[in-house]
CSV table of C-alpha atoms in Angstrom, one decimal:
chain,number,residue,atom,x,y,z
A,20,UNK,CA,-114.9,23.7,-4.5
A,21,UNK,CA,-112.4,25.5,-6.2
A,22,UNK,CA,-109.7,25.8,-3.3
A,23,UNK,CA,-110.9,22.7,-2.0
A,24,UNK,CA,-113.8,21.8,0.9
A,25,UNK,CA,-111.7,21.9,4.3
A,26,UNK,CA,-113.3,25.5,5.7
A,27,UNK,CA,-112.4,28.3,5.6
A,28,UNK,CA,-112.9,31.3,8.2
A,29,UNK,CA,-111.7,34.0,5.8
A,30,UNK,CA,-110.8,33.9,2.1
A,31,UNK,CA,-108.3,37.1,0.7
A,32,UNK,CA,-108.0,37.8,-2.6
A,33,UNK,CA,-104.3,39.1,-3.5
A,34,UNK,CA,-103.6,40.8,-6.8
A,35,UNK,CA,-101.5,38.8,-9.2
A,36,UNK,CA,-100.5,42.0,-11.4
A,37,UNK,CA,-102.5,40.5,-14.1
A,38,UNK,CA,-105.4,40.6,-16.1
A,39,UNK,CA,-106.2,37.1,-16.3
A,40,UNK,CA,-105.2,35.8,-13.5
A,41,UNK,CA,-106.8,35.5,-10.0
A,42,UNK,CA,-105.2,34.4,-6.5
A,43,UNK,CA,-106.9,33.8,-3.1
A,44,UNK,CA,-105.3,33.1,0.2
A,45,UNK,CA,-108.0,30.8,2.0
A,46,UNK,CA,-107.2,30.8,5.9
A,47,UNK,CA,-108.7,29.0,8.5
A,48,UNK,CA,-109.2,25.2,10.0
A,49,UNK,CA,-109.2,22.0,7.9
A,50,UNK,CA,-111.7,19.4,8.2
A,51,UNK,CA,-113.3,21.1,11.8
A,52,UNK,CA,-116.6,19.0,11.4
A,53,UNK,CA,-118.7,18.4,14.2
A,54,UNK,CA,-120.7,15.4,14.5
A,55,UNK,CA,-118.9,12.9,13.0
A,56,UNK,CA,-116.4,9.9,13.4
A,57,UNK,CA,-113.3,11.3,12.0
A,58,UNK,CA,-111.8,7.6,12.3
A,59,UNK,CA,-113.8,5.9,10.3
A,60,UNK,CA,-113.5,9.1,7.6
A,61,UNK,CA,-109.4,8.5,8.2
A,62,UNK,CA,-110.0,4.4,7.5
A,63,UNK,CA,-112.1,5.9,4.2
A,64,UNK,CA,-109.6,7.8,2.8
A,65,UNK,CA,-106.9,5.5,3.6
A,66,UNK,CA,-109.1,2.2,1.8
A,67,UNK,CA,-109.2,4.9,-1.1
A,68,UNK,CA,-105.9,6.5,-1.0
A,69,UNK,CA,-102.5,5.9,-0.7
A,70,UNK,CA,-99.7,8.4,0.3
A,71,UNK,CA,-96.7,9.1,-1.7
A,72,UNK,CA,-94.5,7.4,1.2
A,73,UNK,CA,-96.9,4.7,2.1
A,74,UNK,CA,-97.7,6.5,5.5
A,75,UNK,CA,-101.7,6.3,6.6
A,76,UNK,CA,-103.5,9.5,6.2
A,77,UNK,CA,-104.8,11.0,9.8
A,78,UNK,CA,-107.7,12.9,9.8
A,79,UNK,CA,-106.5,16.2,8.8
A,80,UNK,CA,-108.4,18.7,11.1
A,81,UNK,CA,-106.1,21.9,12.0
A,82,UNK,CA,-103.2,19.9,9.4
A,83,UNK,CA,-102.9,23.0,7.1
A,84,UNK,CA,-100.4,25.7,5.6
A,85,UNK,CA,-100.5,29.0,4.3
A,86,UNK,CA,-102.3,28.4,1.0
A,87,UNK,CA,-102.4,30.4,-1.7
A,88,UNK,CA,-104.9,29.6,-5.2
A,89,UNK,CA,-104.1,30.6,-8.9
A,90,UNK,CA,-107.0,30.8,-11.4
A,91,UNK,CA,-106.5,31.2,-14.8
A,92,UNK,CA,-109.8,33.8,-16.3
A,93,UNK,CA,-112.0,33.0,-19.0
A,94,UNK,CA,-111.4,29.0,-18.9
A,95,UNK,CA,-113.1,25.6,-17.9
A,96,UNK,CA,-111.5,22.9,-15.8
A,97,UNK,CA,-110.0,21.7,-18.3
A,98,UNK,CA,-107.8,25.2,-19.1
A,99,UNK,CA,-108.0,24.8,-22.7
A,100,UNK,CA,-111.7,25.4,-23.6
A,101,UNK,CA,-112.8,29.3,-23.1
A,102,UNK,CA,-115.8,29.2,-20.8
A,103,UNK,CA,-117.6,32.2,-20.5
A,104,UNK,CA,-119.6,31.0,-17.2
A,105,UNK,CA,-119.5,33.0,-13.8
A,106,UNK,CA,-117.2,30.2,-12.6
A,107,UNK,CA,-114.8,30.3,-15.3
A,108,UNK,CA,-114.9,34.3,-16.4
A,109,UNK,CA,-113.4,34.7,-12.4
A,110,UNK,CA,-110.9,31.8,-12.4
A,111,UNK,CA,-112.7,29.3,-10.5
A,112,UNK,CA,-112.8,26.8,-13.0
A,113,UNK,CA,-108.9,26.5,-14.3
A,114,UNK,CA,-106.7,26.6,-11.1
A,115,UNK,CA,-104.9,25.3,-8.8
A,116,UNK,CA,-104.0,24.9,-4.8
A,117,UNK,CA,-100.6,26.0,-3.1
A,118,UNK,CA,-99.5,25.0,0.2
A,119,UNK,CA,-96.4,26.4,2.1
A,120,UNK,CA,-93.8,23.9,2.8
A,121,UNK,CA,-90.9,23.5,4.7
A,122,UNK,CA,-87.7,21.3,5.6
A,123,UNK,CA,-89.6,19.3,8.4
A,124,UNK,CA,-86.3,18.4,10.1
A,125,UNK,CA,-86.1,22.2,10.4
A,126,UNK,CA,-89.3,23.0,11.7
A,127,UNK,CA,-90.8,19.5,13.0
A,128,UNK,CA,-94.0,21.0,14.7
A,129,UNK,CA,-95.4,24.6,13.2
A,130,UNK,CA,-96.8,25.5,17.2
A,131,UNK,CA,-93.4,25.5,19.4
A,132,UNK,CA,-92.2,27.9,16.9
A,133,UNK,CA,-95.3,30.3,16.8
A,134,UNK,CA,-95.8,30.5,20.2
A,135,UNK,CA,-92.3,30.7,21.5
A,136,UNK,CA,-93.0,30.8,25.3
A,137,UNK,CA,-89.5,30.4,26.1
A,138,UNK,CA,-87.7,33.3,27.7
A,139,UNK,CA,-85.9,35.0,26.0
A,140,UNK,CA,-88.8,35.5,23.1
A,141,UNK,CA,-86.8,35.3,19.7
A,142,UNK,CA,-89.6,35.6,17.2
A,143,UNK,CA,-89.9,39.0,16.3
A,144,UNK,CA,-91.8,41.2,13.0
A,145,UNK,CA,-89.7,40.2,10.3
A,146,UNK,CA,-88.7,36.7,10.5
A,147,UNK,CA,-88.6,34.3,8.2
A,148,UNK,CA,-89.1,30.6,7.7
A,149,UNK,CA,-87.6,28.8,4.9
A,150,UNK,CA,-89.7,27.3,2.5
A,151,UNK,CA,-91.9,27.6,-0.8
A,152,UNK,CA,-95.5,26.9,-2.3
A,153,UNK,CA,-96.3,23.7,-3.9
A,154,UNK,CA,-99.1,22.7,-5.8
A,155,UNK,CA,-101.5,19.9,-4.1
A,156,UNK,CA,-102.2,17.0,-6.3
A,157,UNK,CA,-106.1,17.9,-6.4
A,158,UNK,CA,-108.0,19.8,-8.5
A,159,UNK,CA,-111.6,19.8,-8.1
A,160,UNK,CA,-113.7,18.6,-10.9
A,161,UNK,CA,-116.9,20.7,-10.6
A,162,UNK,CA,-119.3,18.1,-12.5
A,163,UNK,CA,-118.6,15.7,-9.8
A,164,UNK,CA,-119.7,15.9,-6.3
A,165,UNK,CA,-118.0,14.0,-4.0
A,166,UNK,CA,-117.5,13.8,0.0
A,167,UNK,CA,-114.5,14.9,2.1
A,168,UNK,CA,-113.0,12.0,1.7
A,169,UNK,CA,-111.8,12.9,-1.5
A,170,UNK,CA,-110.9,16.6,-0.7
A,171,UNK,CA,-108.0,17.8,-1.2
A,172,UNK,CA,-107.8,18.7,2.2
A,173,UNK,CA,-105.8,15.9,2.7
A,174,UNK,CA,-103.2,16.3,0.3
A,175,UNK,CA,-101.4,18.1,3.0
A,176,UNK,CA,-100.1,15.3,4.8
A,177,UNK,CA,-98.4,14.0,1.5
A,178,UNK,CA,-95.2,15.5,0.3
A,179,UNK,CA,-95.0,17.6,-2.9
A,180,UNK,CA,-95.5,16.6,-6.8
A,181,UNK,CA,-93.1,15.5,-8.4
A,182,UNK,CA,-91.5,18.2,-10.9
A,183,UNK,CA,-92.4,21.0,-9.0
């Protein structure tokens, strides 16, 4: 719950340099379900949910960034009461979701420039692609249970908080 319920094929932890702190890098798909009508999840979502820019949410299967979580140690969801729990003693409890951004003007779809089939090849090892982290709007609240509609799987789609 803690990075929130999209999938994930492979989960990294990366050190943060800290004692009491914790990041992961979850990779994989978003919202790859089978058996299900992802429309009528979509038309959910959006009778629940608005976007920032008063765009309709699609459903968000393969919509995803890099992501990166930061957990604070020793805390509850609320990250001001110590909890002492297995959750909150690892981070999972006070934390929050990043996803990578970037100027969409600059790079309108991610795949054209990861594949780069066009001779001559210009990506190479050490490129870079402007942008930074931001923190999605949800944070799960683990004494609710709740479907994927209300995932923050989602939150990709919207653009960034305010303040950040």
């Amino acid at each position: 719950g803690s990075f929130t319920l999209g999938g994930f094929e492979k989960i990294v932890e990366v050190s943060t340099g800290t004692l009491d702190h914790v990041a992961f890098a979850p990779a994989g798909y978003n919202g790859a379900f089978s058996g299900i009508d992802q429309s009528a999840i979509a038309g959910l979502r959006n009778g629940a949910y608005t976007r920032s820019d008063g765009g309709s949410y699609v459903y968000p299967q393969n919509i995803v960034p890099a992501r990166i979580y930061i957990g604070k140690k020793d805390l509850a969801a609320d990250c001001t009461t110590p909890d002492s729990s297995f959750l909150g003693r690892n981070g999972l409890l006070c934390g929050r979701t990043y996803g990578f951004a970037v100027n969409a003007s600059e790079y309108e779809m991610r795949d054209p420039w990861h594949k780069d089939t066009e001779e001559p090849i210009d990506r190479k090892n050490g490129d870079e692609v402007s942008g930074a982290f931001y923190p999605i709007s949800w944070t799960w609240d683990p004494s609710t249970v709740t479907t994927f509609v209300h995932d923050g799987s989602w939150e990709f789609q919207d653009t960034a908080p305010r303040g950040t």
